[in-house]
Amino acid sequence: MPELTWQKSSYCAQGNSCVHVAASRTERAVHLTESANPSGAILTAPPEAFSALIRTLRSPGPSGV
């Protein structure tokens, strides 16, 4: 895996429960990890799947909230 530049979520408050994201153009992939253990599990997805995840998270839930 190439060297990644991680970005912390803008919704992250102070503490260790944050999502970090890194994009890899050479792998054409988006990587996600959490700040409490950044060298632990890394979720890797194609950019299209990551975009679908973001759209889903931004859309209102079943109750319209």
Short mmCIF file of N, CA and C in Angstrom, two decimals:
data_model
loop_
_atom_site.label_atom_id
_atom_site.label_comp_id
_atom_site.label_asym_id
_atom_site.label_seq_id
_atom_site.Cartn_x
_atom_site.Cartn_y
_atom_site.Cartn_z
N MET A 1 0.86 -1.17 0.00
CA MET A 1 0.00 0.00 0.00
C MET A 1 0.90 1.24 0.00
N PRO A 2 0.62 2.22 -0.88
CA PRO A 2 1.44 3.43 -0.90
C PRO A 2 1.23 4.26 0.38
N GLU A 3 2.15 5.18 0.62
CA GLU A 3 2.01 6.09 1.77
C GLU A 3 0.72 6.88 1.62
N LEU A 4 -0.09 6.91 2.66
CA LEU A 4 -1.39 7.59 2.61
C LEU A 4 -1.36 8.86 3.44
N THR A 5 -2.08 9.87 2.98
CA THR A 5 -2.26 11.10 3.74
C THR A 5 -3.67 11.07 4.30
N TRP A 6 -3.77 10.90 5.60
CA TRP A 6 -5.06 10.76 6.26
C TRP A 6 -5.65 12.12 6.60
N GLN A 7 -6.96 12.24 6.45
CA GLN A 7 -7.70 13.44 6.84
C GLN A 7 -8.74 13.04 7.87
N LYS A 8 -8.84 13.84 8.92
CA LYS A 8 -9.83 13.58 9.97
C LYS A 8 -11.17 14.19 9.56
N SER A 9 -12.24 13.52 9.89
CA SER A 9 -13.58 14.01 9.61
C SER A 9 -13.79 15.39 10.22
N SER A 10 -14.44 16.28 9.47
CA SER A 10 -14.74 17.62 9.98
C SER A 10 -15.81 17.57 11.08
N TYR A 11 -16.50 16.44 11.22
CA TYR A 11 -17.51 16.30 12.25
C TYR A 11 -16.93 15.73 13.55
N CYS A 12 -15.64 15.52 13.58
CA CYS A 12 -14.99 14.92 14.73
C CYS A 12 -14.74 15.96 15.82
N ALA A 13 -15.21 15.65 16.99
CA ALA A 13 -14.92 16.51 18.15
C ALA A 13 -13.56 16.10 18.70
N GLN A 14 -13.16 16.69 19.79
CA GLN A 14 -11.91 16.28 20.43
C GLN A 14 -12.07 14.85 20.95
N GLY A 15 -11.02 14.07 20.86
CA GLY A 15 -11.07 12.71 21.38
C GLY A 15 -10.58 11.70 20.38
N ASN A 16 -10.82 10.44 20.69
CA ASN A 16 -10.30 9.34 19.87
C ASN A 16 -11.36 8.57 19.11
N SER A 17 -12.51 9.13 18.88
CA SER A 17 -13.56 8.42 18.15
C SER A 17 -13.85 9.13 16.85
N CYS A 18 -12.86 9.17 15.97
CA CYS A 18 -12.99 9.90 14.72
C CYS A 18 -12.75 8.99 13.53
N VAL A 19 -13.33 9.33 12.42
CA VAL A 19 -13.09 8.62 11.17
C VAL A 19 -12.01 9.37 10.41
N HIS A 20 -11.04 8.63 9.88
CA HIS A 20 -10.00 9.20 9.04
C HIS A 20 -10.14 8.60 7.65
N VAL A 21 -9.94 9.44 6.63
CA VAL A 21 -10.09 9.03 5.24
C VAL A 21 -8.82 9.37 4.47
N ALA A 22 -8.44 8.48 3.57
CA ALA A 22 -7.29 8.73 2.69
C ALA A 22 -7.63 8.19 1.30
N ALA A 23 -7.29 8.96 0.29
CA ALA A 23 -7.52 8.53 -1.09
C ALA A 23 -6.19 8.11 -1.70
N SER A 24 -6.23 7.07 -2.51
CA SER A 24 -5.05 6.60 -3.21
C SER A 24 -5.35 6.57 -4.69
N ARG A 25 -4.74 7.48 -5.43
CA ARG A 25 -4.96 7.52 -6.88
C ARG A 25 -4.33 6.31 -7.57
N THR A 26 -3.18 5.86 -7.06
CA THR A 26 -2.52 4.73 -7.70
C THR A 26 -3.32 3.45 -7.56
N GLU A 27 -4.00 3.28 -6.44
CA GLU A 27 -4.85 2.10 -6.23
C GLU A 27 -6.29 2.35 -6.68
N ARG A 28 -6.62 3.63 -6.97
CA ARG A 28 -8.00 4.01 -7.25
C ARG A 28 -8.92 3.49 -6.16
N ALA A 29 -8.61 3.93 -4.93
CA ALA A 29 -9.33 3.45 -3.76
C ALA A 29 -9.41 4.54 -2.69
N VAL A 30 -10.41 4.40 -1.83
CA VAL A 30 -10.58 5.26 -0.67
C VAL A 30 -10.44 4.37 0.56
N HIS A 31 -9.64 4.81 1.53
CA HIS A 31 -9.38 4.04 2.73
C HIS A 31 -9.97 4.77 3.94
N LEU A 32 -10.55 4.00 4.86
CA LEU A 32 -11.12 4.56 6.09
C LEU A 32 -10.56 3.81 7.28
N THR A 33 -10.28 4.56 8.34
CA THR A 33 -9.86 3.96 9.60
C THR A 33 -10.37 4.84 10.73
N GLU A 34 -10.17 4.41 11.95
CA GLU A 34 -10.61 5.22 13.08
C GLU A 34 -9.42 5.61 13.94
N SER A 35 -9.52 6.77 14.55
CA SER A 35 -8.37 7.38 15.21
C SER A 35 -7.90 6.64 16.46
N ALA A 36 -8.75 5.89 17.10
CA ALA A 36 -8.34 5.18 18.31
C ALA A 36 -7.28 4.12 17.99
N ASN A 37 -7.31 3.59 16.76
CA ASN A 37 -6.33 2.58 16.34
C ASN A 37 -6.07 2.74 14.85
N PRO A 38 -5.41 3.82 14.43
CA PRO A 38 -5.24 4.11 13.01
C PRO A 38 -4.43 3.08 12.23
N SER A 39 -3.61 2.31 12.91
CA SER A 39 -2.86 1.28 12.20
C SER A 39 -3.56 -0.07 12.25
N GLY A 40 -4.74 -0.10 12.83
CA GLY A 40 -5.53 -1.33 12.91
C GLY A 40 -6.26 -1.59 11.61
N ALA A 41 -7.50 -1.94 11.71
CA ALA A 41 -8.30 -2.28 10.53
C ALA A 41 -8.48 -1.06 9.63
N ILE A 42 -8.29 -1.28 8.34
CA ILE A 42 -8.50 -0.24 7.34
C ILE A 42 -9.50 -0.77 6.33
N LEU A 43 -10.59 -0.06 6.18
CA LEU A 43 -11.61 -0.41 5.20
C LEU A 43 -11.22 0.25 3.88
N THR A 44 -11.17 -0.53 2.81
CA THR A 44 -10.82 -0.01 1.50
C THR A 44 -11.98 -0.23 0.54
N ALA A 45 -12.33 0.81 -0.21
CA ALA A 45 -13.46 0.73 -1.13
C ALA A 45 -13.14 1.51 -2.40
N PRO A 46 -13.78 1.14 -3.51
CA PRO A 46 -13.62 1.95 -4.71
C PRO A 46 -14.30 3.31 -4.51
N PRO A 47 -13.85 4.34 -5.20
CA PRO A 47 -14.44 5.68 -5.03
C PRO A 47 -15.95 5.71 -5.20
N GLU A 48 -16.48 4.90 -6.11
CA GLU A 48 -17.93 4.89 -6.33
C GLU A 48 -18.68 4.40 -5.10
N ALA A 49 -18.15 3.39 -4.44
CA ALA A 49 -18.78 2.87 -3.22
C ALA A 49 -18.69 3.89 -2.09
N PHE A 50 -17.56 4.58 -1.98
CA PHE A 50 -17.42 5.61 -0.96
C PHE A 50 -18.40 6.75 -1.21
N SER A 51 -18.56 7.16 -2.47
CA SER A 51 -19.53 8.21 -2.81
C SER A 51 -20.94 7.79 -2.45
N ALA A 52 -21.28 6.52 -2.70
CA ALA A 52 -22.61 6.02 -2.35
C ALA A 52 -22.80 6.03 -0.84
N LEU A 53 -21.76 5.69 -0.08
CA LEU A 53 -21.84 5.75 1.38
C LEU A 53 -22.11 7.17 1.86
N ILE A 54 -21.39 8.14 1.32
CA ILE A 54 -21.58 9.54 1.71
C ILE A 54 -22.98 10.02 1.36
N ARG A 55 -23.46 9.69 0.17
CA ARG A 55 -24.84 10.07 -0.23
C ARG A 55 -25.85 9.49 0.75
N THR A 56 -25.67 8.22 1.12
CA THR A 56 -26.59 7.56 2.05
C THR A 56 -26.56 8.23 3.42
N LEU A 57 -25.37 8.55 3.90
CA LEU A 57 -25.25 9.19 5.22
C LEU A 57 -25.85 10.59 5.24
N ARG A 58 -25.81 11.26 4.11
CA ARG A 58 -26.35 12.64 4.04
C ARG A 58 -27.86 12.67 3.81
N SER A 59 -28.42 11.57 3.33
CA SER A 59 -29.86 11.57 3.02
C SER A 59 -30.67 11.40 4.30
N PRO A 60 -31.90 11.95 4.30
CA PRO A 60 -32.75 11.81 5.48
C PRO A 60 -33.10 10.34 5.72
N GLY A 61 -33.23 9.97 6.97
CA GLY A 61 -33.62 8.61 7.31
C GLY A 61 -35.10 8.37 7.03
N PRO A 62 -35.58 7.18 7.33
CA PRO A 62 -37.00 6.83 7.06
C PRO A 62 -37.97 7.79 7.73
N SER A 63 -37.59 8.36 8.86
CA SER A 63 -38.50 9.27 9.56
C SER A 63 -38.37 10.69 9.04
N GLY A 64 -37.50 10.91 8.03
CA GLY A 64 -37.32 12.26 7.47
C GLY A 64 -36.35 13.10 8.25
N VAL A 65 -35.65 12.51 9.21
CA VAL A 65 -34.72 13.26 10.06
C VAL A 65 -33.35 13.26 9.43
#
